[in-house]
Tab-separated table of C-alpha atoms and ligand atoms in Angstrom:
chain	number	residue	atom	x	y	z
A	226	MET	CA	-22.605	2.842	-4.971
A	227	SER	CA	-21.999	-1.303	-5.922
A	228	ASN	CA	-18.895	-2.879	-5.594
A	229	ALA	CA	-15.553	-2.804	-7.212
A	230	LEU	CA	-14.424	-5.529	-5.841
A	231	THR	CA	-16.387	-8.633	-4.500
A	232	ILE	CA	-15.029	-11.958	-3.772
A	233	LYS	CA	-16.193	-15.943	-3.038
A	234	ALA	CA	-14.217	-18.324	-1.689
A	235	LEU	CA	-11.185	-17.651	-3.530
A	236	SER	CA	-9.122	-21.586	-3.022
A	237	LYS	CA	-5.863	-21.207	-4.386
A	238	ILE	CA	-3.578	-24.237	-5.057
A	239	TYR	CA	-0.812	-24.212	-6.625
A	240	ALA	CA	0.620	-26.793	-9.397
A	241	ASN	CA	3.660	-27.891	-5.894
A	242	ASP	CA	0.015	-29.005	-4.340
A	243	PHE	CA	0.897	-26.134	-1.560
A	244	HIS	CA	-2.849	-24.845	-0.218
A	245	ALA	CA	-1.824	-20.368	-0.523
A	246	LEU	CA	-5.707	-19.089	-0.576
A	247	LYS	CA	-8.490	-21.003	1.242
A	248	GLY	CA	-11.273	-20.060	0.506
A	249	ILE	CA	-11.056	-15.918	1.180
A	250	ASP	CA	-14.592	-13.577	0.731
A	251	LEU	CA	-13.784	-10.435	0.314
A	252	SER	CA	-15.907	-6.887	-0.912
A	253	ILE	CA	-14.567	-3.394	-1.789
A	254	LYS	CA	-16.906	-0.572	-2.503
A	255	GLU	CA	-16.515	1.428	-5.052
A	256	GLY	CA	-13.859	4.561	-4.321
A	257	ASP	CA	-13.082	2.562	-1.416
A	258	PHE	CA	-8.885	2.964	-0.572
A	259	PHE	CA	-8.230	-0.560	1.312
A	260	ALA	CA	-5.583	-2.337	2.343
A	261	LEU	CA	-5.097	-5.845	1.727
A	262	LEU	CA	-2.793	-6.934	4.917
A	263	GLY	CA	-0.663	-9.681	6.047
A	264	SER	CA	2.648	-10.640	5.947
A	265	ASN	CA	5.378	-12.460	4.099
A	266	GLY	CA	4.033	-15.616	2.181
A	267	ALA	CA	0.111	-15.014	3.626
A	268	GLY	CA	-1.759	-15.065	0.058
A	269	LYS	CA	-1.829	-10.968	-0.784
A	270	THR	CA	-0.045	-11.745	-4.110
A	271	THR	CA	-1.796	-14.422	-5.182
A	272	ILE	CA	-4.902	-13.238	-4.574
A	273	ILE	CA	-3.762	-10.042	-6.606
A	274	GLY	CA	-2.767	-12.431	-9.298
A	275	ILE	CA	-5.789	-13.868	-9.794
A	276	VAL	CA	-7.726	-11.194	-10.381
A	277	CYS	CA	-5.726	-9.275	-12.999
A	278	GLY	CA	-6.176	-12.229	-14.213
A	279	LEU	CA	-2.339	-13.753	-14.242
A	280	LEU	CA	-2.958	-16.725	-11.828
A	281	GLU	CA	-4.903	-19.862	-12.257
A	282	LYS	CA	-7.832	-19.813	-9.315
A	283	THR	CA	-7.953	-23.783	-8.529
A	284	ALA	CA	-12.458	-22.246	-7.212
A	285	GLY	CA	-14.428	-19.705	-6.401
A	286	SER	CA	-16.004	-15.976	-7.902
A	287	ILE	CA	-14.726	-12.909	-8.404
A	288	SER	CA	-16.565	-9.708	-9.941
A	289	VAL	CA	-15.148	-6.687	-10.745
A	290	LEU	CA	-17.854	-4.251	-11.220
A	291	GLY	CA	-20.569	-5.652	-10.844
A	292	LEU	CA	-18.346	-7.659	-13.663
A	293	ASN	CA	-18.289	-12.057	-13.490
A	294	GLN	CA	-14.622	-12.495	-14.353
A	295	ASP	CA	-14.255	-15.949	-16.123
A	296	ASN	CA	-16.875	-13.907	-18.786
A	297	SER	CA	-15.486	-11.068	-18.928
A	298	ALA	CA	-11.923	-11.739	-18.717
A	299	TYR	CA	-11.353	-8.721	-21.337
A	300	GLU	CA	-13.609	-6.001	-19.251
A	301	VAL	CA	-12.046	-7.023	-16.374
A	302	LYS	CA	-8.349	-6.517	-17.093
A	303	ARG	CA	-9.181	-3.501	-18.049
A	304	LEU	CA	-11.357	-1.956	-15.131
A	305	ILE	CA	-8.057	-2.499	-13.833
A	306	GLY	CA	-4.734	-1.215	-13.405
A	307	LEU	CA	-1.787	-2.801	-11.656
A	308	MET	CA	1.247	-2.183	-9.981
A	309	PRO	CA	3.033	-5.271	-9.873
A	310	GLN	CA	5.670	-5.864	-6.692
A	311	GLU	CA	8.587	-6.672	-9.040
A	312	PHE	CA	9.929	-4.731	-11.954
A	313	ASN	CA	8.950	-6.541	-15.276
A	314	PHE	CA	8.976	-4.132	-17.294
A	315	ASN	CA	12.160	-4.621	-20.634
A	316	PRO	CA	14.775	-2.954	-19.439
A	317	PHE	CA	16.180	-1.907	-22.778
A	318	GLU	CA	12.594	-0.066	-24.035
A	319	PRO	CA	11.915	3.229	-23.573
A	320	ILE	CA	9.989	4.191	-20.779
A	321	GLU	CA	7.695	6.276	-23.120
A	322	GLU	CA	7.383	3.311	-25.239
A	323	ILE	CA	7.089	0.622	-22.007
A	324	LEU	CA	3.716	3.148	-21.761
A	325	ILE	CA	2.024	3.701	-24.582
A	326	ASN	CA	3.055	-0.217	-25.526
A	327	GLN	CA	1.140	-1.012	-22.372
A	328	ALA	CA	-1.625	1.184	-23.922
A	329	GLY	CA	-1.952	-0.139	-26.829
A	330	TYR	CA	-2.130	-3.606	-25.270
A	331	HIS	CA	-6.325	-2.480	-23.888
A	332	GLY	CA	-7.131	-1.501	-27.386
A	333	ILE	CA	-5.746	2.596	-27.433
A	334	ALA	CA	-3.891	3.564	-29.817
A	335	ARG	CA	-0.534	5.309	-30.126
A	336	THR	CA	-1.807	9.517	-30.792
A	337	HIS	CA	-4.221	9.141	-27.930
A	338	ALA	CA	-1.582	7.111	-25.155
A	339	LYS	CA	0.996	9.623	-26.122
A	340	ILE	CA	-0.608	12.664	-24.379
A	341	TYR	CA	-1.660	10.719	-21.597
A	342	ALA	CA	1.131	9.301	-21.448
A	343	GLU	CA	2.995	12.750	-21.489
A	344	ILE	CA	0.661	14.316	-18.592
A	345	LEU	CA	1.484	11.061	-16.514
A	346	LEU	CA	5.036	10.944	-16.880
A	347	LYS	CA	5.695	14.431	-15.969
A	348	ARG	CA	3.501	13.915	-12.823
A	349	MET	CA	6.054	11.059	-11.698
A	350	GLU	CA	8.483	13.769	-12.239
A	351	LEU	CA	10.132	11.708	-15.210
A	352	TRP	CA	9.769	13.350	-17.972
A	353	ASP	CA	12.903	14.504	-18.926
A	354	LYS	CA	13.577	10.533	-18.936
A	355	ARG	CA	11.409	10.116	-21.580
A	356	LEU	CA	13.733	8.837	-23.699
A	357	ASP	CA	16.383	6.743	-21.439
A	358	MET	CA	15.712	2.753	-21.171
A	359	ALA	CA	14.611	1.558	-17.453
A	360	LYS	CA	17.622	0.568	-17.119
A	361	SER	CA	18.744	3.647	-15.951
A	362	LEU	CA	16.136	4.966	-13.620
A	363	SER	CA	17.336	4.314	-10.136
A	364	GLY	CA	14.463	2.422	-7.535
A	365	GLY	CA	11.523	5.204	-6.871
A	366	MET	CA	12.243	6.590	-10.111
A	367	LYS	CA	11.332	2.391	-11.675
A	368	ARG	CA	8.648	2.208	-9.051
A	369	ARG	CA	6.667	5.697	-10.513
A	370	LEU	CA	7.276	4.206	-13.718
A	371	MET	CA	5.690	1.180	-12.990
A	372	LEU	CA	2.647	3.563	-11.222
A	373	ALA	CA	2.517	5.645	-14.098
A	374	ARG	CA	2.229	2.161	-16.319
A	375	ALA	CA	-0.386	1.132	-14.561
A	376	LEU	CA	-2.189	4.018	-14.901
A	377	ILE	CA	-1.838	4.394	-18.561
A	378	HIS	CA	-5.433	2.948	-19.565
A	379	LYS	CA	-7.483	5.006	-16.590
A	380	PRO	CA	-8.542	2.290	-14.475
A	381	LYS	CA	-11.350	2.022	-12.440
A	382	ILE	CA	-10.105	0.606	-9.953
A	383	LEU	CA	-5.622	0.221	-8.836
A	384	ILE	CA	-3.845	-1.928	-7.077
A	385	LEU	CA	-0.489	-1.909	-6.221
A	386	ASP	CA	1.017	-4.725	-4.487
A	387	GLU	CA	3.651	-3.386	-1.553
A	388	PRO	CA	3.732	-0.228	-3.558
A	389	SER	CA	5.766	1.609	-0.751
A	390	ALA	CA	9.081	-0.899	-1.531
A	391	GLY	CA	12.664	0.589	-1.235
A	392	VAL	CA	11.246	3.803	-1.552
A	393	ASP	CA	12.809	6.038	0.263
A	394	VAL	CA	10.777	7.736	2.958
A	395	GLU	CA	10.702	11.179	0.065
A	396	ILE	CA	9.474	9.054	-2.650
A	397	ARG	CA	7.140	7.719	-0.462
A	398	ARG	CA	5.024	11.241	0.516
A	399	SER	CA	4.761	12.459	-2.839
A	400	MET	CA	3.178	9.161	-4.278
A	401	TRP	CA	1.628	8.823	-1.538
A	402	ALA	CA	-0.671	12.319	-1.830
A	403	PHE	CA	-0.665	11.153	-5.376
A	404	LEU	CA	-3.073	8.084	-4.811
A	405	ARG	CA	-4.565	10.311	-1.873
A	406	GLU	CA	-5.915	12.512	-4.934
A	407	LEU	CA	-6.572	9.787	-7.331
A	408	ASN	CA	-8.791	8.697	-4.733
A	409	LYS	CA	-10.699	11.561	-5.042
A	410	GLU	CA	-10.485	11.206	-8.186
A	411	GLY	CA	-12.543	8.561	-8.054
A	412	VAL	CA	-10.420	5.558	-8.492
A	413	THR	CA	-10.748	3.186	-5.826
A	414	ILE	CA	-6.691	1.829	-5.218
A	415	ILE	CA	-6.605	-1.515	-3.300
A	416	LEU	CA	-2.973	-2.279	-2.295
A	417	THR	CA	-0.623	-5.082	-0.198
A	418	THR	CA	0.903	-4.588	2.465
A	419	HIS	CA	3.292	-6.068	5.307
A	420	TYR	CA	4.145	-1.718	7.172
A	421	LEU	CA	0.631	-1.104	9.012
A	422	GLU	CA	1.453	2.354	9.209
A	423	GLU	CA	1.333	2.568	5.860
A	424	ALA	CA	-2.142	1.183	5.577
A	425	GLU	CA	-2.884	3.386	8.082
A	426	SER	CA	-2.225	6.519	6.967
A	427	LEU	CA	-3.655	5.689	3.552
A	428	CYS	CA	-6.503	3.065	3.563
A	429	ARG	CA	-9.920	3.528	5.078
A	430	ASN	CA	-10.600	-0.259	4.716
A	431	ILE	CA	-9.289	-2.626	5.478
A	432	ALA	CA	-8.860	-7.085	5.595
A	433	ILE	CA	-6.713	-8.784	7.604
A	434	VAL	CA	-4.864	-11.846	5.398
A	435	ASP	CA	-2.890	-14.786	7.520
A	436	ASN	CA	-2.026	-18.208	6.031
A	437	GLY	CA	-4.311	-17.950	3.009
A	438	LYS	CA	-7.196	-16.698	5.207
A	439	VAL	CA	-8.901	-13.185	5.685
A	440	ILE	CA	-8.993	-12.755	9.737
A	441	GLU	CA	-10.622	-9.479	10.249
A	442	GLN	CA	-12.925	-7.135	7.392
A	443	THR	CA	-13.436	-3.825	9.280
A	444	SER	CA	-12.540	0.111	9.018
A	445	MET	CA	-9.208	1.622	9.649
A	446	LYS	CA	-10.522	3.003	12.748
A	447	ARG	CA	-11.769	-0.300	14.265
A	448	LEU	CA	-9.425	-1.560	13.597
A	449	LEU	CA	-6.839	0.095	15.271
A	450	SER	CA	-9.462	0.671	18.173
A	451	LYS	CA	-7.934	-2.651	18.571
A	452	VAL	CA	-3.976	-2.226	18.810
A	453	SER	CA	-4.602	-0.830	22.559
A	454	GLN	CA	-1.748	0.249	22.956
A	455	GLN	CA	1.642	1.571	21.959
A	456	THR	CA	4.824	1.007	22.829
A	457	LEU	CA	7.555	4.740	20.983
A	458	ILE	CA	11.190	5.251	20.845
A	459	LEU	CA	11.189	9.085	20.632
A	460	GLU	CA	15.010	10.866	20.475
A	461	SER	CA	15.913	14.216	21.111
A	462	GLY	CA	19.149	15.379	19.482
A	463	GLU	CA	19.639	18.273	22.297
A	464	LYS	CA	19.445	16.594	25.924
A	465	LEU	CA	16.841	16.307	27.415
A	466	PRO	CA	15.816	18.501	30.193
A	467	GLN	CA	14.819	17.030	32.839
A	468	ILE	CA	10.953	15.142	32.592
A	469	PRO	CA	7.949	16.007	34.212
A	470	VAL	CA	6.919	13.228	36.255
A	471	LYS	CA	2.703	13.767	35.588
A	472	LEU	CA	1.748	13.568	31.905
A	473	ASP	CA	-0.998	12.166	30.876
A	474	PHE	CA	1.043	8.882	29.317
A	475	SER	CA	4.014	7.191	30.838
A	476	VAL	CA	7.505	8.306	29.881
A	477	THR	CA	10.567	6.211	31.032
A	478	GLN	CA	14.669	8.097	30.109
A	479	LEU	CA	16.025	6.014	28.589
A	480	ASP	CA	19.838	8.064	28.756
A	481	ASP	CA	20.674	11.834	27.826
A	482	TYR	CA	18.342	11.896	24.557
A	483	SER	CA	15.898	9.161	24.090
A	484	LEU	CA	12.619	8.259	26.383
A	485	GLU	CA	10.747	5.444	26.275
A	486	VAL	CA	6.827	6.817	25.820
A	487	VAL	CA	3.649	4.496	26.277
A	488	LEU	CA	0.484	5.984	24.501
A	489	GLU	CA	-2.900	3.982	25.144
A	490	SER	CA	-5.331	4.302	22.263
A	491	THR	CA	-7.195	7.762	22.769
A	492	THR	CA	-4.032	9.650	22.443
A	493	SER	CA	-2.060	10.449	19.278
A	494	ILE	CA	1.417	10.523	18.799
A	495	THR	CA	1.322	14.417	17.364
A	496	GLN	CA	-1.072	14.861	21.035
A	497	ALA	CA	2.114	13.542	22.776
A	498	LEU	CA	4.374	15.418	20.953
A	499	GLN	CA	2.821	18.490	21.333
A	500	ILE	CA	2.505	17.549	25.249
A	501	LEU	CA	6.685	17.307	25.681
A	502	GLY	CA	6.876	20.390	23.401
A	503	GLU	CA	4.717	22.216	26.941
A	504	HIS	CA	7.277	20.416	28.494
A	505	GLY	CA	10.751	21.945	26.659
A	506	ILE	CA	11.506	18.382	25.809
A	507	ASN	CA	11.758	18.993	22.128
A	508	ILE	CA	12.176	15.140	19.830
A	509	ASP	CA	13.361	14.777	15.976
A	510	HIS	CA	12.529	11.297	16.109
A	511	VAL	CA	10.320	8.571	16.522
A	512	ARG	CA	10.108	5.283	15.792
A	513	SER	CA	7.950	2.520	17.090
A	514	ALA	CA	9.167	0.257	19.856
A	515	GLN	CA	7.284	-3.266	19.091
A	516	ASN	CA	6.029	-4.368	15.745
A	517	ARG	CA	2.834	-2.926	15.795
A	518	LEU	CA	0.904	-5.311	12.957
A	519	GLU	CA	2.299	-8.730	15.360
A	520	THR	CA	1.172	-7.068	17.702
A	521	LEU	CA	-2.153	-6.967	16.648
A	522	PHE	CA	-1.781	-10.354	14.955
A	523	LEU	CA	-1.299	-11.759	18.149
A	524	ASN	CA	-4.160	-9.271	19.704
A	525	LEU	CA	-6.707	-10.991	16.777
A	526	THR	CA	-5.669	-14.419	16.991
A	527	SER	CA	-5.411	-15.274	20.492
A	528	GLY	CA	-9.419	-16.010	21.406
A	529	LYS	CA	-9.659	-17.547	18.182
B	617	LIG	N1	4.568	-20.485	-7.796
B	617	LIG	C1	4.113	-21.191	-7.000
B	617	LIG	N2	4.138	-22.334	-6.802
B	617	LIG	C2	4.563	-22.356	-5.491
B	617	LIG	N3	3.835	-21.814	-3.355
B	617	LIG	C3	3.976	-20.414	-4.196
B	617	LIG	C4	3.602	-20.328	-5.535
B	617	LIG	N4	4.156	-18.658	-5.097
B	617	LIG	C5	3.215	-18.465	-4.015
B	617	LIG	N5	3.696	-19.538	-3.429
B	617	LIG	C6	3.669	-19.745	-1.604
B	617	LIG	O1	1.596	-18.700	-1.401
B	617	LIG	C7	1.698	-18.663	-0.361
B	617	LIG	C8	1.323	-16.674	-0.055
B	617	LIG	O2	1.932	-16.344	-1.848
B	617	LIG	P1	2.104	-15.107	-1.505
B	617	LIG	O3	0.453	-15.076	-2.049
B	617	LIG	O4	3.057	-14.071	-2.631
B	617	LIG	O5	1.682	-14.434	-0.766
B	617	LIG	P2	2.177	-12.616	-0.076
B	617	LIG	O6	2.054	-11.531	-1.104
B	617	LIG	O7	0.834	-12.024	1.303
B	617	LIG	O8	3.617	-12.538	0.497
B	617	LIG	C9	3.491	-18.555	-0.018
B	617	LIG	O9	3.540	-19.431	1.267
B	617	LIG	C10	4.511	-18.938	-1.094
B	617	LIG	O10	5.422	-19.217	-0.958
B	618	LIG	MG1	3.201	-10.318	-2.354
């Protein structure tokens, strides 16, 4: 299979002389579900902006499905759908018009666009709102609108810049399910995130961007095996029974309702909850005791 996106020695120096990208190399296969993971300011949005032709690069090369961006800027734009990090539609435009106009920008006739806009708006549960101005939508709806707009010209590659920002849990889940479906249909998906959990549950491959450089590109599986331990806080809605002394993982009772467990990479959260359940310990809420992304960065950058 060919590459969906190849980036070579990409560098970006902003007008204020800030060196935001310092030689990025990336190669993403067609059909992949790929994460660019990195903390705020790492350079993710800058990479995306250059790939989408919204920002000028300083040096380097980009090719999209075999097309060199310098020679085929228009075709490359046509192949990519972008859901940007910030809302950037006209707030006074009715949402159906936003989709149809975006299609027009890609050279798609209005009559065609209208048919596909209906499908997308229904899929995003926005059909009832089609005549409403974008500004009247809730945060989650605005994000779904941006996703629909990114897809209106049926791009082969969908790029999502921080798709979960400002989206509540339920909408996030249905959006994730939709993204998985799209990927199954063959759309290459690239997302940026600073949540390891988001990358983990969606993506097969990953690059970690730190300070304008790619410090790791690998499969999600291999990456996670490097996060050797995770510490979780488990909470129960009812008073906890006696904690068995011997379990496959370490458990410390914090108070009547909560436990701290330390899992090695060989035990998943689901397995741990099941084992606890077999001992009559029913957990209602799980959260991470530490920021796993930070731990991961520490693991990756120590030794380098
Ligand atoms: N227009 C700009 N001018 C100068 N510096 C910028 C500009 N845009 C972004 N930066 C800087 O470049 C770095 C990377 O930013 P960005 O690509 O937005 O990171 P990320 O998306 O990973 O949070 C940050 O330090 C940011 O402050
Ligand atoms: Mg960003």
